[in-house]
Coordinates of C-alpha atoms in Angstrom, one line a residue:
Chain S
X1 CA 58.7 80.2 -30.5
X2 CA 56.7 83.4 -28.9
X3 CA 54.2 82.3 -31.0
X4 CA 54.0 79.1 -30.6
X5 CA 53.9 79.2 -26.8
X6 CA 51.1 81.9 -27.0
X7 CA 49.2 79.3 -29.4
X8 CA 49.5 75.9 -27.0
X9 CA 48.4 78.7 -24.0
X10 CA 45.6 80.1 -26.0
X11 CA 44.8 76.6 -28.1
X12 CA 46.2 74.2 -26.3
X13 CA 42.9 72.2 -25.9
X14 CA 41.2 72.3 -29.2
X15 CA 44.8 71.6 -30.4
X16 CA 45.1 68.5 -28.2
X17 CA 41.6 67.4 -28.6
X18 CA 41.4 68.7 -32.5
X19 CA 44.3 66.4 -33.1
X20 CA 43.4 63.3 -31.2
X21 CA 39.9 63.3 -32.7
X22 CA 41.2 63.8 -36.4
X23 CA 43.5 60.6 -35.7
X24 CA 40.5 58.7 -34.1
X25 CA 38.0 59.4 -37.7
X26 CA 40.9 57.9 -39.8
X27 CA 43.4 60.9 -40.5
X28 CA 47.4 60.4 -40.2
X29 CA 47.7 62.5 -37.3
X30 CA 49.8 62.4 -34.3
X31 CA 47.7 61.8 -32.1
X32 CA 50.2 60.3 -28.9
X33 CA 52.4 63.2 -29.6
X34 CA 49.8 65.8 -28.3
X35 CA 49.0 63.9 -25.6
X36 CA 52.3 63.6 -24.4
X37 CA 52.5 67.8 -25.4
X38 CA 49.4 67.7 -23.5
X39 CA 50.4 66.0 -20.4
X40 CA 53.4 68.1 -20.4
X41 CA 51.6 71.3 -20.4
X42 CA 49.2 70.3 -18.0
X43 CA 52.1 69.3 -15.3
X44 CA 54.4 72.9 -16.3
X45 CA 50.5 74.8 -15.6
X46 CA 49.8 76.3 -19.0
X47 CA 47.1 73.7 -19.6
X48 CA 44.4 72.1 -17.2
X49 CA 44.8 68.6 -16.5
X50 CA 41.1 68.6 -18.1
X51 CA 42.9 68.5 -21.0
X52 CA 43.0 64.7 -20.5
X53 CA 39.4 64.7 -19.9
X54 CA 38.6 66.6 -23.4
X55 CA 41.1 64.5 -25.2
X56 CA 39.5 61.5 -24.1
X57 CA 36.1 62.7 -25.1
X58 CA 37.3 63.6 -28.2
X59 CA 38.6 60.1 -29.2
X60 CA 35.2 58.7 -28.1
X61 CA 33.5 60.8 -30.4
X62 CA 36.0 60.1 -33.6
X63 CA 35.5 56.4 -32.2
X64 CA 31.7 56.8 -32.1
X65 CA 31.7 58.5 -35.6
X66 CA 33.0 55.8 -37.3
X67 CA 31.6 52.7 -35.6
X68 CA 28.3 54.1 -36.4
X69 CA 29.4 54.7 -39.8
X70 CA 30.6 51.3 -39.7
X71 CA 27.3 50.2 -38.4
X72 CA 25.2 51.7 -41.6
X73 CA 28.1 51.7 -44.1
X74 CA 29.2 48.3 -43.9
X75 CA 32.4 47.6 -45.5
X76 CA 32.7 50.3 -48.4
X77 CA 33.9 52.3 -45.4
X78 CA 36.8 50.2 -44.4
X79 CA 38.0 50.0 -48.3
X80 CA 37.9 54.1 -48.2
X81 CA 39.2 53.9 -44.7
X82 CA 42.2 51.4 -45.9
X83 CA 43.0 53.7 -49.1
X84 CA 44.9 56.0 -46.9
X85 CA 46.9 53.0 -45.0
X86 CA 50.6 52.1 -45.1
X87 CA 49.1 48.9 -46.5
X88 CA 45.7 48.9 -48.2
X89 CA 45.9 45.5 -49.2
X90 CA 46.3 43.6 -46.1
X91 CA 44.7 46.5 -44.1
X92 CA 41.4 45.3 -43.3
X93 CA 42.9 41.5 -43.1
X94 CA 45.1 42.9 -40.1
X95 CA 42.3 44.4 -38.0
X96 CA 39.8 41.6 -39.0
X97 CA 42.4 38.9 -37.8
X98 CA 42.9 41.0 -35.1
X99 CA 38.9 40.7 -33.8
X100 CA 39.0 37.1 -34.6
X101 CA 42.0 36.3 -32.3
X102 CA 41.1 38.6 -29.4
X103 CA 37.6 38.8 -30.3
X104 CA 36.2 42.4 -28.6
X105 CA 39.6 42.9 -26.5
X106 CA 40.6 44.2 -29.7
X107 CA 39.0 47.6 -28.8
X108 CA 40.4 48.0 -25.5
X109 CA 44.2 47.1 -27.3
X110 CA 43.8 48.5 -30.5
X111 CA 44.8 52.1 -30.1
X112 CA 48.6 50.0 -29.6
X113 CA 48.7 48.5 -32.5
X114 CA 49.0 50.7 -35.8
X115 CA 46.9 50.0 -38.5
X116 CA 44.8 48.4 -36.4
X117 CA 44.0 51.5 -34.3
X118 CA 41.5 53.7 -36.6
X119 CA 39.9 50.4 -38.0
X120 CA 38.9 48.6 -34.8
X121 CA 35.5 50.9 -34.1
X122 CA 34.1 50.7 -37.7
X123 CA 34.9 47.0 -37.8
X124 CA 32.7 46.6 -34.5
X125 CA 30.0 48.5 -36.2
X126 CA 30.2 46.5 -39.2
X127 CA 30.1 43.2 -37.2
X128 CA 27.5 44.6 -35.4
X129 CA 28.7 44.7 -31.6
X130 CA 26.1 46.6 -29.3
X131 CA 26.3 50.0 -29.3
X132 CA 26.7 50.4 -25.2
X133 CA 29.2 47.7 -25.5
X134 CA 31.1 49.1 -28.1
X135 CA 31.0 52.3 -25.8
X136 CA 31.9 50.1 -22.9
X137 CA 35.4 48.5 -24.5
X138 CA 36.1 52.0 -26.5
X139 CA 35.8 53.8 -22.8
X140 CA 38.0 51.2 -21.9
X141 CA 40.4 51.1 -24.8
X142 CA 40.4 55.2 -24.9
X143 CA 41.1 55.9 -21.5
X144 CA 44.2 53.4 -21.2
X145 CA 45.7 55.0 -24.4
X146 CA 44.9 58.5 -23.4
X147 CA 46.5 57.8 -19.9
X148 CA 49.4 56.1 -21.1
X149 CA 50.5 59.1 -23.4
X150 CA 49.4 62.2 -21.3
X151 CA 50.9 60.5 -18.2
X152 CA 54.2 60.2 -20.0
X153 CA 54.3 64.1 -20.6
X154 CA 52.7 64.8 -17.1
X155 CA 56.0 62.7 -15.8
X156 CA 58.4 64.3 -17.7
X157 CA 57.0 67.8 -16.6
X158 CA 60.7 69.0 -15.0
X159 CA 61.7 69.2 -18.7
X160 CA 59.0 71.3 -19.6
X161 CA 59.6 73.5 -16.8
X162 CA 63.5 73.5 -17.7
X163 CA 62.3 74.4 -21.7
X164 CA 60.1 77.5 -19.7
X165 CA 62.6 79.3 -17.8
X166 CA 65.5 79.3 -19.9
X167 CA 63.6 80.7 -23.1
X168 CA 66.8 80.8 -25.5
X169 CA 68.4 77.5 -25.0
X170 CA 65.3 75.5 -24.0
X171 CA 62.9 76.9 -26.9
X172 CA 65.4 75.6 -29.7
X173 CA 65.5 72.5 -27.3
X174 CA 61.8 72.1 -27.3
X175 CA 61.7 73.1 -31.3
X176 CA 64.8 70.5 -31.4
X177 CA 62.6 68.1 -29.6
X178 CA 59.9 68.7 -31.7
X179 CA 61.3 68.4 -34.9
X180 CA 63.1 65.3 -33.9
X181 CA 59.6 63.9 -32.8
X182 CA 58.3 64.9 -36.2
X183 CA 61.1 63.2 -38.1
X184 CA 60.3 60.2 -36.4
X185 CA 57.0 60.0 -37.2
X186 CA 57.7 60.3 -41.0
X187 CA 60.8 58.1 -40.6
X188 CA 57.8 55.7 -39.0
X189 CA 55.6 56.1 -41.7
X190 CA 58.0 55.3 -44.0
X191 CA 59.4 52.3 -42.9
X192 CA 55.8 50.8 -42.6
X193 CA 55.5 51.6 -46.3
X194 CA 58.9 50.3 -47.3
X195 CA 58.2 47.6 -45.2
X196 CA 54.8 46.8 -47.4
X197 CA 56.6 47.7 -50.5
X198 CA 57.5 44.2 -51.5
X199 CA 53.5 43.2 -52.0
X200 CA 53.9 45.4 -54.8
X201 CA 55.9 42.9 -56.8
X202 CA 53.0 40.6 -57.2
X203 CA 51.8 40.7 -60.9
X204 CA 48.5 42.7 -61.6
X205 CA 46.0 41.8 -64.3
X206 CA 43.5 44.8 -65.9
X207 CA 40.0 43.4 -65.6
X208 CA 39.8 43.5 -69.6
X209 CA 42.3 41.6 -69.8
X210 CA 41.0 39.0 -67.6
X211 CA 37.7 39.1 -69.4
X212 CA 39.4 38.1 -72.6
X213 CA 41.1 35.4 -71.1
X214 CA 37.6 34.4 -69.8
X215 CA 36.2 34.4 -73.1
X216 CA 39.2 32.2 -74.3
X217 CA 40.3 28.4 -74.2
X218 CA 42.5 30.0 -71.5
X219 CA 39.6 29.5 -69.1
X220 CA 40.3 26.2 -68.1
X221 CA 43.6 27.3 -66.9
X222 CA 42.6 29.8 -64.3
X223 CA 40.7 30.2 -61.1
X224 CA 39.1 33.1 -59.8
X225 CA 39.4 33.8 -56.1
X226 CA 37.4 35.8 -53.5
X227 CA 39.7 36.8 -51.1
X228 CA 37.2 39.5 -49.1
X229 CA 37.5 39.2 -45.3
X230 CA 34.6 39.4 -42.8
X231 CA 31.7 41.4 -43.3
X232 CA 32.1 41.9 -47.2
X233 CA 29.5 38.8 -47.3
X234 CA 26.7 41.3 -46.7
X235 CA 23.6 39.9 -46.9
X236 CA 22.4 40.1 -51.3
X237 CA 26.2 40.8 -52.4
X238 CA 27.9 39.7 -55.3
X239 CA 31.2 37.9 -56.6
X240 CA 32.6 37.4 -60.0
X241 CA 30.9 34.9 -61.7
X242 CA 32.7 31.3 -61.6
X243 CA 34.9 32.2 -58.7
X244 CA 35.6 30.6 -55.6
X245 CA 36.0 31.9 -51.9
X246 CA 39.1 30.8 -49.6
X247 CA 38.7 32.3 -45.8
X248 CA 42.2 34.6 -45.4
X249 CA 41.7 34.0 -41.8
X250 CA 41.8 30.3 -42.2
X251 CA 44.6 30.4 -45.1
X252 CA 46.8 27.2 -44.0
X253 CA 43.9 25.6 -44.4
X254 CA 42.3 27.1 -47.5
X255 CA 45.4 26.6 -49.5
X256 CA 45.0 23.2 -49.6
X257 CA 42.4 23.2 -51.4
X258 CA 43.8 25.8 -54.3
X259 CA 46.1 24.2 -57.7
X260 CA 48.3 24.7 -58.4
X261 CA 48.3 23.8 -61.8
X262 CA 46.2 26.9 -62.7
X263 CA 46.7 30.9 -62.6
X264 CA 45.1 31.9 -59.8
X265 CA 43.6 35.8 -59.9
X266 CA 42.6 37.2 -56.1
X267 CA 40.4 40.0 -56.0
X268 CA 38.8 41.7 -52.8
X269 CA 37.1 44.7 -53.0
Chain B
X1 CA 48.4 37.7 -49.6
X2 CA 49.0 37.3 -52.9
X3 CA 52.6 37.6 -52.2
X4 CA 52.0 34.7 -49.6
X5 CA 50.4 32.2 -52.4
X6 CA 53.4 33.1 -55.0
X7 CA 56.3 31.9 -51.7
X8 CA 53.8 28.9 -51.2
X9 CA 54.5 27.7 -55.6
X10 CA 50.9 29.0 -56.6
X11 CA 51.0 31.2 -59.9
X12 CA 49.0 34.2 -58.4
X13 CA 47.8 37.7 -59.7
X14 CA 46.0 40.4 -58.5
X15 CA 43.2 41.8 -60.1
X16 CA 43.7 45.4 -60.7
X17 CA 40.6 47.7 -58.7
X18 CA 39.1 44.1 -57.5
X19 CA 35.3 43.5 -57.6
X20 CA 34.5 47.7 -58.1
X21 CA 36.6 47.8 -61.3
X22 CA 34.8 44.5 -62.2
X23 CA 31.5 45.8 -61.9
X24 CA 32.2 49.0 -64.0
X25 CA 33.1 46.9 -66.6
X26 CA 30.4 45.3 -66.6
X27 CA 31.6 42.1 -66.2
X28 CA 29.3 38.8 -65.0
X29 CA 28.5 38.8 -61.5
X30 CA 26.6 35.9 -58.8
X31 CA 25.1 36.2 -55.7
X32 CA 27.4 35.1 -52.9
X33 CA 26.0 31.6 -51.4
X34 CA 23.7 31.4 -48.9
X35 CA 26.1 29.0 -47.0
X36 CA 29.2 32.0 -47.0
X37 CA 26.7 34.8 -45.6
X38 CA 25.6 32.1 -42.6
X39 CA 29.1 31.3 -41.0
X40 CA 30.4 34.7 -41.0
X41 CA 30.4 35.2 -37.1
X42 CA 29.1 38.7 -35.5
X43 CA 28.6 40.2 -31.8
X44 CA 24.8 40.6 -32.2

């Protein structure tokens, strides 16, 4: 406990910062816990309240990093990004839906809305917004989330300053109320993947496979389907030869128009 | 999405590694239409 005190007094900002900016590039980090550890050391006087200031520049810059990756990667970075969500399939869907419903509010809302959060700034990049209005919305976006979290542990201060001066009982409280926090999270994290789990019933086909079945009198019975969202359609791409597109924004729609007489085999990226 | 077309009656599979594994097999490719690159909305 000593030394974890000595490190939030000695690292308290690169900690706070370190860990929103590694959220903000795409990694599974806590990022609203800090900030509410932040705001809370802030208020009790081991931290500045320039904390806030530093963790907001740091989300800018994680947010910068990848819109501008966005911007000159195109999509292959939202596939890598999506590789490490709860959800990989419908990943980029969610976020894309997202823009097209809310159209550039998605940035200022995003950091709410998991899954959505890390993919919002390369997906403006990628669907080429301005970069000073990307910065404008992000600033936006950044600063509401920021606040939020960090006001919540500036507010709660007195229990800070309770888990201070009573070292024994309030530093197994705050290591209680930190491994409780922790659980949560990973209790979170599973219950988004549980809760994704039941896409993995769908039946999956090896692309040899397929390819026989091509090359067969089978080939009458099946349809190929491009189901990439926005943005894969970069100017010279490809698809699989013979296969259709069907817009997942506009499914109701689109499914009309499918067999159902036939196998269907989706494929995105 | 998959899932969604299977609860809607349409036989549907997934294609294991999508377009990439496609491409390393080698498989037959075409340029996307014209028409598909042109309705895709941006913010530029």
């Amino acid at each position: 406990m000593n030394y974890l005190l000595a490190l939030i007094t000695r690292h308290g900002y690169v900690l706070v910062s370190g860990i929103v900016f590694a959220e903000a590039v795409g990694l599974p980090c806590p990022a609203a816990l800090a900030l509410v550890a932040g705001g809370a050391a802030a208020a009790s006087g081991i931290l500045s309240p320039a904390v806030w200031l530093l963790a907001l520049c740091a989300m800018l810059l994680g947010d910068s990093v990848l819109y501008f990756l966005g911007r000159y990667m195109g999509w292959a970075l939202l596939g890598l990004l999506c590789k490490v969500s709860a959800n990989p399939e419908t990943c980029i869907l969610r976020s894309a839906e997202s823009f097209y419903k809310r159209g550039k509010i998605t940035l200022v809302l995003a950091k709410f809305i998991p899954g959505v959060n890390t993919m919002a700034p390369p997906l403006a990049g990628s669907m080429r917004m301005r970069p000073q209005q990307f910065l404008r919305f992000d600033l936006a976006g950044a600063t509401l989330y920021t606040s939020a979290y960090f006001g919540l542990g500036y507010v709660f201060r007195d229990f800070l300053a309770a888990i201070t001066r009573g070292f024994q009982t309030a530093g197994r409280v705050f290591e209680e109320v930190l491994l409780v926090a922790l659980l949560a999270y990973i209790v979170y994290r599973v219950w988004l993947y549980r809760k994704h789990a039941i896409y993995r019933v769908v039946p999956r086909v090896q692309v040899e496979e397929l390819a026989r079945k091509l090359a067969s009198e089978e080939r009458t019975k099946l349809l190929l389907v491009d189901v990439r969202s926005h943005g894969y359609y970069d100017a010279g791409s490809a698809r699989i030869k013979g296969s259709i597109r069907i817009e997942p924004n506009n499914l109701v729609e689109e499914l009309k128009t499918l067999p159902k007489d036939k196998d269907i085999y989706l494929y995105c990226t | 999405m998959a899932h969604l077309l299977r609860e809607k009656g349409f036989n549907a599979f997934v294609i294991i590694g999508g377009l990439t594994a496609w491409k390393k097999a080698g498989e037959p490719l075409e340029s996307v239409p014209r028409e598909d690159l042109v309705k895709l909305p941006t913010f530029s």
